[in-house]
JSON list of C-alpha atoms (C1' of nucleotides) in Angstrom, two decimals:
[
{"chain": "Z", "resi": 30, "resn": "MET", "atom": "CA", "xyz": [0.00, 0.00, 0.00]},
{"chain": "Z", "resi": 31, "resn": "VAL", "atom": "CA", "xyz": [1.59, 3.26, -1.15]},
{"chain": "Z", "resi": 32, "resn": "VAL", "atom": "CA", "xyz": [1.07, 6.20, 1.16]},
{"chain": "Z", "resi": 33, "resn": "ASN", "atom": "CA", "xyz": [1.31, 9.76, -0.15]},
{"chain": "Z", "resi": 34, "resn": "GLU", "atom": "CA", "xyz": [1.85, 13.08, 1.59]},
{"chain": "Z", "resi": 35, "resn": "GLY", "atom": "CA", "xyz": [1.26, 16.53, 0.16]},
{"chain": "Z", "resi": 36, "resn": "SER", "atom": "CA", "xyz": [-0.28, 19.92, 0.79]},
{"chain": "Z", "resi": 37, "resn": "CYS", "atom": "CA", "xyz": [-2.14, 22.76, -0.86]},
{"chain": "Z", "resi": 38, "resn": "PRO", "atom": "CA", "xyz": [-2.49, 26.41, 0.19]},
{"chain": "Z", "resi": 39, "resn": "LEU", "atom": "CA", "xyz": [-5.60, 27.73, 1.91]},
{"chain": "Z", "resi": 40, "resn": "GLY", "atom": "CA", "xyz": [-5.33, 31.37, 2.87]},
{"chain": "Z", "resi": 41, "resn": "LEU", "atom": "CA", "xyz": [-2.57, 31.79, 5.41]},
{"chain": "Z", "resi": 42, "resn": "TRP", "atom": "CA", "xyz": [-2.48, 28.03, 5.97]},
{"chain": "Z", "resi": 43, "resn": "HIS", "atom": "CA", "xyz": [-1.46, 24.92, 4.09]},
{"chain": "Z", "resi": 44, "resn": "VAL", "atom": "CA", "xyz": [-3.65, 21.84, 4.15]},
{"chain": "Z", "resi": 45, "resn": "HIS", "atom": "CA", "xyz": [-1.43, 18.81, 4.69]},
{"chain": "Z", "resi": 46, "resn": "VAL", "atom": "CA", "xyz": [-2.83, 15.45, 3.63]},
{"chain": "Z", "resi": 47, "resn": "VAL", "atom": "CA", "xyz": [-1.66, 11.88, 4.17]},
{"chain": "Z", "resi": 48, "resn": "TRP", "atom": "CA", "xyz": [-3.57, 9.48, 1.94]},
{"chain": "Z", "resi": 49, "resn": "SER", "atom": "CA", "xyz": [-3.60, 6.23, 0.04]},
{"chain": "Z", "resi": 50, "resn": "GLY", "atom": "CA", "xyz": [-5.99, 5.97, -2.88]},
{"chain": "Z", "resi": 51, "resn": "ASP", "atom": "CA", "xyz": [-9.38, 7.22, -1.72]},
{"chain": "Z", "resi": 52, "resn": "VAL", "atom": "CA", "xyz": [-8.52, 6.70, 1.95]},
{"chain": "Z", "resi": 53, "resn": "VAL", "atom": "CA", "xyz": [-7.33, 9.78, 3.82]},
{"chain": "Z", "resi": 54, "resn": "MET", "atom": "CA", "xyz": [-5.44, 8.90, 6.96]},
{"chain": "Z", "resi": 55, "resn": "GLN", "atom": "CA", "xyz": [-4.56, 12.36, 8.22]},
{"chain": "Z", "resi": 56, "resn": "VAL", "atom": "CA", "xyz": [-5.29, 16.02, 7.55]},
{"chain": "Z", "resi": 57, "resn": "CYS", "atom": "CA", "xyz": [-3.69, 18.91, 9.39]},
{"chain": "Z", "resi": 58, "resn": "PHE", "atom": "CA", "xyz": [-3.21, 22.66, 8.96]},
{"chain": "Z", "resi": 59, "resn": "LEU", "atom": "CA", "xyz": [0.32, 24.08, 9.02]},
{"chain": "Z", "resi": 60, "resn": "ARG", "atom": "CA", "xyz": [1.83, 27.45, 8.16]},
{"chain": "Z", "resi": 61, "resn": "THR", "atom": "CA", "xyz": [4.32, 25.88, 5.74]},
{"chain": "Z", "resi": 62, "resn": "PRO", "atom": "CA", "xyz": [3.82, 23.80, 2.56]},
{"chain": "Z", "resi": 63, "resn": "ALA", "atom": "CA", "xyz": [4.88, 20.21, 1.96]},
{"chain": "Z", "resi": 64, "resn": "ALA", "atom": "CA", "xyz": [7.21, 19.12, -0.83]},
{"chain": "Z", "resi": 65, "resn": "GLU", "atom": "CA", "xyz": [4.45, 17.38, -2.80]},
{"chain": "Z", "resi": 66, "resn": "ARG", "atom": "CA", "xyz": [0.96, 18.42, -3.76]},
{"chain": "Z", "resi": 67, "resn": "ALA", "atom": "CA", "xyz": [-2.26, 17.32, -2.10]},
{"chain": "Z", "resi": 68, "resn": "PRO", "atom": "CA", "xyz": [-4.85, 15.43, -4.19]},
{"chain": "Z", "resi": 69, "resn": "ARG", "atom": "CA", "xyz": [-6.71, 17.40, -6.87]},
{"chain": "Z", "resi": 70, "resn": "ALA", "atom": "CA", "xyz": [-9.92, 17.21, -4.86]},
{"chain": "Z", "resi": 71, "resn": "PHE", "atom": "CA", "xyz": [-8.36, 19.15, -2.00]},
{"chain": "Z", "resi": 72, "resn": "ILE", "atom": "CA", "xyz": [-7.16, 21.83, -4.38]},
{"chain": "Z", "resi": 73, "resn": "ARG", "atom": "CA", "xyz": [-10.65, 22.05, -5.82]},
{"chain": "Z", "resi": 74, "resn": "TYR", "atom": "CA", "xyz": [-12.11, 22.28, -2.32]},
{"chain": "Z", "resi": 75, "resn": "CYS", "atom": "CA", "xyz": [-9.79, 25.15, -1.47]},
{"chain": "Z", "resi": 76, "resn": "ALA", "atom": "CA", "xyz": [-10.91, 26.87, -4.67]},
{"chain": "Z", "resi": 77, "resn": "GLY", "atom": "CA", "xyz": [-14.47, 26.84, -3.39]},
{"chain": "Z", "resi": 78, "resn": "GLU", "atom": "CA", "xyz": [-15.75, 23.55, -4.81]},
{"chain": "Z", "resi": 79, "resn": "THR", "atom": "CA", "xyz": [-16.99, 22.57, -1.40]},
{"chain": "Z", "resi": 80, "resn": "ASP", "atom": "CA", "xyz": [-18.36, 19.12, -2.31]},
{"chain": "Z", "resi": 81, "resn": "ALA", "atom": "CA", "xyz": [-15.04, 17.96, -3.73]},
{"chain": "Z", "resi": 82, "resn": "LEU", "atom": "CA", "xyz": [-14.00, 15.90, -0.70]},
{"chain": "Z", "resi": 83, "resn": "ARG", "atom": "CA", "xyz": [-16.99, 13.60, -0.60]},
{"chain": "Z", "resi": 84, "resn": "GLU", "atom": "CA", "xyz": [-15.17, 10.98, -2.67]},
{"chain": "Z", "resi": 85, "resn": "PHE", "atom": "CA", "xyz": [-12.83, 10.20, 0.23]},
{"chain": "Z", "resi": 86, "resn": "ARG", "atom": "CA", "xyz": [-13.10, 7.72, 3.06]},
{"chain": "Z", "resi": 87, "resn": "THR", "atom": "CA", "xyz": [-11.40, 7.95, 6.44]},
{"chain": "Z", "resi": 88, "resn": "PRO", "atom": "CA", "xyz": [-10.60, 5.28, 9.03]},
{"chain": "Z", "resi": 89, "resn": "ALA", "atom": "CA", "xyz": [-12.05, 7.67, 11.61]},
{"chain": "Z", "resi": 90, "resn": "THR", "atom": "CA", "xyz": [-15.55, 6.46, 10.73]},
{"chain": "Z", "resi": 91, "resn": "ASP", "atom": "CA", "xyz": [-14.69, 2.75, 11.10]},
{"chain": "Z", "resi": 92, "resn": "GLY", "atom": "CA", "xyz": [-16.00, 0.68, 13.98]},
{"chain": "Z", "resi": 93, "resn": "ASP", "atom": "CA", "xyz": [-18.75, 1.19, 16.52]},
{"chain": "Z", "resi": 94, "resn": "THR", "atom": "CA", "xyz": [-17.06, 3.37, 19.07]},
{"chain": "Z", "resi": 95, "resn": "VAL", "atom": "CA", "xyz": [-18.80, 6.56, 20.16]},
{"chain": "Z", "resi": 96, "resn": "TYR", "atom": "CA", "xyz": [-16.28, 8.67, 18.28]},
{"chain": "Z", "resi": 97, "resn": "ALA", "atom": "CA", "xyz": [-16.73, 6.67, 15.06]},
{"chain": "Z", "resi": 98, "resn": "ARG", "atom": "CA", "xyz": [-20.49, 7.19, 15.26]},
{"chain": "Z", "resi": 99, "resn": "ILE", "atom": "CA", "xyz": [-19.96, 10.91, 15.86]},
{"chain": "Z", "resi": 100, "resn": "TYR", "atom": "CA", "xyz": [-17.61, 11.15, 12.88]},
{"chain": "Z", "resi": 101, "resn": "ARG", "atom": "CA", "xyz": [-20.15, 9.40, 10.64]},
{"chain": "Z", "resi": 102, "resn": "VAL", "atom": "CA", "xyz": [-22.86, 11.87, 11.63]},
{"chain": "Z", "resi": 103, "resn": "VAL", "atom": "CA", "xyz": [-20.53, 14.83, 11.06]},
{"chain": "Z", "resi": 104, "resn": "GLN", "atom": "CA", "xyz": [-19.33, 13.52, 7.71]},
{"chain": "Z", "resi": 105, "resn": "ALA", "atom": "CA", "xyz": [-22.95, 13.52, 6.55]},
{"chain": "Z", "resi": 106, "resn": "ILE", "atom": "CA", "xyz": [-23.40, 17.26, 7.19]},
{"chain": "Z", "resi": 107, "resn": "PRO", "atom": "CA", "xyz": [-23.65, 18.88, 3.73]},
{"chain": "Z", "resi": 108, "resn": "ALA", "atom": "CA", "xyz": [-21.38, 21.75, 2.75]},
{"chain": "Z", "resi": 109, "resn": "GLY", "atom": "CA", "xyz": [-23.04, 25.06, 3.48]},
{"chain": "Z", "resi": 110, "resn": "GLN", "atom": "CA", "xyz": [-24.85, 23.74, 6.55]},
{"chain": "Z", "resi": 111, "resn": "THR", "atom": "CA", "xyz": [-23.98, 23.54, 10.23]},
{"chain": "Z", "resi": 112, "resn": "ARG", "atom": "CA", "xyz": [-25.09, 21.52, 13.24]},
{"chain": "Z", "resi": 113, "resn": "SER", "atom": "CA", "xyz": [-24.64, 22.33, 16.91]},
{"chain": "Z", "resi": 114, "resn": "TYR", "atom": "CA", "xyz": [-22.63, 20.13, 19.25]},
{"chain": "Z", "resi": 115, "resn": "GLY", "atom": "CA", "xyz": [-25.88, 19.36, 21.05]},
{"chain": "Z", "resi": 116, "resn": "GLU", "atom": "CA", "xyz": [-27.67, 18.31, 17.84]},
{"chain": "Z", "resi": 117, "resn": "VAL", "atom": "CA", "xyz": [-24.89, 15.91, 16.92]},
{"chain": "Z", "resi": 118, "resn": "ALA", "atom": "CA", "xyz": [-24.87, 14.59, 20.49]},
{"chain": "Z", "resi": 119, "resn": "ALA", "atom": "CA", "xyz": [-28.61, 13.92, 20.36]},
{"chain": "Z", "resi": 120, "resn": "MET", "atom": "CA", "xyz": [-28.26, 11.99, 17.09]},
{"chain": "Z", "resi": 121, "resn": "VAL", "atom": "CA", "xyz": [-25.54, 9.78, 18.53]},
{"chain": "Z", "resi": 122, "resn": "GLY", "atom": "CA", "xyz": [-26.95, 9.49, 22.04]},
{"chain": "Z", "resi": 123, "resn": "THR", "atom": "CA", "xyz": [-24.19, 11.17, 23.98]},
{"chain": "Z", "resi": 124, "resn": "SER", "atom": "CA", "xyz": [-23.47, 14.58, 25.47]},
{"chain": "Z", "resi": 125, "resn": "PRO", "atom": "CA", "xyz": [-22.30, 17.78, 23.76]},
{"chain": "Z", "resi": 126, "resn": "ARG", "atom": "CA", "xyz": [-18.97, 17.77, 25.60]},
{"chain": "Z", "resi": 127, "resn": "VAL", "atom": "CA", "xyz": [-18.13, 14.41, 24.12]},
{"chain": "Z", "resi": 128, "resn": "VAL", "atom": "CA", "xyz": [-18.84, 15.74, 20.63]},
{"chain": "Z", "resi": 129, "resn": "GLY", "atom": "CA", "xyz": [-16.43, 18.59, 21.33]},
{"chain": "Z", "resi": 130, "resn": "ASN", "atom": "CA", "xyz": [-13.82, 16.10, 22.50]},
{"chain": "Z", "resi": 131, "resn": "ALA", "atom": "CA", "xyz": [-14.28, 14.04, 19.34]},
{"chain": "Z", "resi": 132, "resn": "MET", "atom": "CA", "xyz": [-13.96, 17.12, 17.13]},
{"chain": "Z", "resi": 133, "resn": "ARG", "atom": "CA", "xyz": [-10.77, 18.17, 18.82]},
{"chain": "Z", "resi": 134, "resn": "SER", "atom": "CA", "xyz": [-9.12, 14.83, 18.17]},
{"chain": "Z", "resi": 135, "resn": "ASN", "atom": "CA", "xyz": [-10.51, 14.45, 14.64]},
{"chain": "Z", "resi": 136, "resn": "PRO", "atom": "CA", "xyz": [-7.62, 12.95, 12.62]},
{"chain": "Z", "resi": 137, "resn": "THR", "atom": "CA", "xyz": [-9.07, 14.02, 9.26]},
{"chain": "Z", "resi": 138, "resn": "PRO", "atom": "CA", "xyz": [-10.58, 17.52, 9.28]},
{"chain": "Z", "resi": 139, "resn": "LEU", "atom": "CA", "xyz": [-12.33, 18.55, 6.02]},
{"chain": "Z", "resi": 140, "resn": "VAL", "atom": "CA", "xyz": [-12.98, 14.88, 5.18]},
{"chain": "Z", "resi": 141, "resn": "VAL", "atom": "CA", "xyz": [-14.85, 14.78, 8.49]},
{"chain": "Z", "resi": 142, "resn": "PRO", "atom": "CA", "xyz": [-16.02, 18.41, 8.35]},
{"chain": "Z", "resi": 143, "resn": "CYS", "atom": "CA", "xyz": [-15.72, 19.23, 12.02]},
{"chain": "Z", "resi": 144, "resn": "HIS", "atom": "CA", "xyz": [-15.77, 22.96, 11.16]},
{"chain": "Z", "resi": 145, "resn": "ARG", "atom": "CA", "xyz": [-19.49, 22.56, 10.38]},
{"chain": "Z", "resi": 146, "resn": "VAL", "atom": "CA", "xyz": [-20.17, 21.77, 14.04]},
{"chain": "Z", "resi": 147, "resn": "VAL", "atom": "CA", "xyz": [-20.73, 25.00, 15.93]},
{"chain": "Z", "resi": 148, "resn": "ALA", "atom": "CA", "xyz": [-21.86, 26.04, 19.37]},
{"chain": "Z", "resi": 149, "resn": "LYS", "atom": "CA", "xyz": [-25.55, 26.77, 19.82]},
{"chain": "Z", "resi": 150, "resn": "GLY", "atom": "CA", "xyz": [-24.93, 30.41, 20.64]},
{"chain": "Z", "resi": 151, "resn": "GLY", "atom": "CA", "xyz": [-21.75, 31.09, 18.68]},
{"chain": "Z", "resi": 152, "resn": "ILE", "atom": "CA", "xyz": [-19.09, 29.59, 16.48]},
{"chain": "Z", "resi": 153, "resn": "GLY", "atom": "CA", "xyz": [-17.53, 27.28, 19.05]},
{"chain": "Z", "resi": 154, "resn": "GLY", "atom": "CA", "xyz": [-13.90, 26.30, 19.13]},
{"chain": "Z", "resi": 155, "resn": "PHE", "atom": "CA", "xyz": [-11.43, 25.06, 16.58]},
{"chain": "Z", "resi": 156, "resn": "SER", "atom": "CA", "xyz": [-7.83, 24.02, 16.59]},
{"chain": "Z", "resi": 157, "resn": "PRO", "atom": "CA", "xyz": [-5.50, 25.39, 15.40]},
{"chain": "Z", "resi": 158, "resn": "SER", "atom": "CA", "xyz": [-7.56, 28.61, 15.18]},
{"chain": "Z", "resi": 159, "resn": "VAL", "atom": "CA", "xyz": [-11.17, 29.72, 15.16]},
{"chain": "Z", "resi": 160, "resn": "ASP", "atom": "CA", "xyz": [-10.26, 32.23, 12.45]},
{"chain": "Z", "resi": 161, "resn": "LEU", "atom": "CA", "xyz": [-9.57, 29.27, 10.20]},
{"chain": "Z", "resi": 162, "resn": "LYS", "atom": "CA", "xyz": [-12.96, 27.82, 11.14]},
{"chain": "Z", "resi": 163, "resn": "ARG", "atom": "CA", "xyz": [-14.58, 31.08, 10.13]},
{"chain": "Z", "resi": 164, "resn": "ALA", "atom": "CA", "xyz": [-12.65, 31.05, 6.84]},
{"chain": "Z", "resi": 165, "resn": "LEU", "atom": "CA", "xyz": [-13.78, 27.52, 6.04]},
{"chain": "Z", "resi": 166, "resn": "LEU", "atom": "CA", "xyz": [-17.40, 28.35, 6.77]},
{"chain": "Z", "resi": 167, "resn": "ALA", "atom": "CA", "xyz": [-17.13, 31.52, 4.71]},
{"chain": "Z", "resi": 168, "resn": "LEU", "atom": "CA", "xyz": [-15.73, 29.45, 1.83]},
{"chain": "Z", "resi": 169, "resn": "GLU", "atom": "CA", "xyz": [-18.89, 27.36, 2.04]},
{"chain": "Z", "resi": 170, "resn": "GLY", "atom": "CA", "xyz": [-21.14, 30.41, 2.14]},
{"chain": "Z", "resi": 171, "resn": "VAL", "atom": "CA", "xyz": [-22.11, 30.07, 5.78]},
{"chain": "Z", "resi": 172, "resn": "ARG", "atom": "CA", "xyz": [-22.56, 33.21, 7.80]},
{"chain": "Z", "resi": 173, "resn": "VAL", "atom": "CA", "xyz": [-21.96, 33.12, 11.54]},
{"chain": "S", "resi": 7, "resn": "DT", "atom": "C1'", "xyz": [-2.23, -2.40, 35.51]},
{"chain": "S", "resi": 8, "resn": "DA", "atom": "C1'", "xyz": [-6.15, -0.31, 37.85]},
{"chain": "S", "resi": 9, "resn": "DA", "atom": "C1'", "xyz": [-8.53, 3.17, 39.87]},
{"chain": "S", "resi": 10, "resn": "DA", "atom": "C1'", "xyz": [-9.27, 8.13, 40.42]},
{"chain": "S", "resi": 11, "resn": "DA", "atom": "C1'", "xyz": [-9.03, 12.72, 38.97]},
{"chain": "S", "resi": 12, "resn": "DA", "atom": "C1'", "xyz": [-8.75, 16.05, 35.58]},
{"chain": "S", "resi": 13, "resn": "DC", "atom": "C1'", "xyz": [-9.92, 17.83, 31.31]},
{"chain": "S", "resi": 14, "resn": "DC", "atom": "C1'", "xyz": [-13.05, 20.00, 27.90]},
{"chain": "S", "resi": 15, "resn": "DG", "atom": "C1'", "xyz": [-14.11, 22.94, 20.53]},
{"chain": "S", "resi": 16, "resn": "DC", "atom": "C1'", "xyz": [-21.10, 22.45, 25.47]},
{"chain": "S", "resi": 17, "resn": "DG", "atom": "C1'", "xyz": [-25.71, 23.48, 27.18]},
{"chain": "S", "resi": 18, "resn": "DG", "atom": "C1'", "xyz": [-29.37, 24.53, 30.26]},
{"chain": "S", "resi": 19, "resn": "DG", "atom": "C1'", "xyz": [-30.78, 26.62, 34.66]},
{"chain": "M", "resi": 6, "resn": "DC", "atom": "C1'", "xyz": [-22.38, 32.17, 36.92]},
{"chain": "M", "resi": 7, "resn": "DC", "atom": "C1'", "xyz": [-22.57, 27.60, 38.04]},
{"chain": "M", "resi": 8, "resn": "DC", "atom": "C1'", "xyz": [-23.16, 22.81, 37.61]},
{"chain": "M", "resi": 9, "resn": "DG", "atom": "C1'", "xyz": [-24.22, 18.44, 35.14]},
{"chain": "M", "resi": 10, "resn": "DC", "atom": "C1'", "xyz": [-22.72, 16.08, 31.31]},
{"chain": "M", "resi": 11, "resn": "DG", "atom": "C1'", "xyz": [-19.59, 11.58, 29.49]},
{"chain": "M", "resi": 12, "resn": "DG", "atom": "C1'", "xyz": [-15.57, 9.74, 26.83]},
{"chain": "M", "resi": 13, "resn": "DT", "atom": "C1'", "xyz": [-10.73, 10.22, 26.95]},
{"chain": "M", "resi": 14, "resn": "DT", "atom": "C1'", "xyz": [-6.36, 11.31, 28.87]},
{"chain": "M", "resi": 15, "resn": "DT", "atom": "C1'", "xyz": [-3.40, 11.93, 32.58]},
{"chain": "M", "resi": 16, "resn": "DT", "atom": "C1'", "xyz": [-2.11, 11.07, 37.16]},
{"chain": "M", "resi": 17, "resn": "DT", "atom": "C1'", "xyz": [-1.44, 8.28, 41.08]},
{"chain": "M", "resi": 18, "resn": "DA", "atom": "C1'", "xyz": [-0.57, 4.21, 43.64]}
]
DNA sequence: TAAAAACCGCGGG
DNA sequence: CCCGCGGTTTTTA
């Protein structure tokens, strides 16, 4: 199994991707680019084609752990829409804090669009920066 | 190891 | 502002 690594620019950040075929193992945001390029679909996403990442799978959604169920629910949120931590929690049968925990340790942001999960009365948190969360939502035409 | 405490990207009172 | 929430991580023994 050949594993690739590459990045593409997104505003002040670079989206770093580790993938193999249509399976994305890791996504992270860094200030510096990688030597190779990320898959075409990521470049299209960054250009505003917000549905471009739906072709990918992620191991994060495998299994029947609470986190895997949360990631499946979040992956199903369409671009341009948001859900609150509490809404996701209700769908999975857990508490909002746990959804926040799962989002924080999401190994594949964008593929599992954790930026579409917001607080009921605000934007909620994001690592590495809530500004980036705002930028992603703006890219998808969401106003917060 | 195993048990306890701490930690939170929240929400409702 | 405070407290309950619950899965995970860290600490403690």
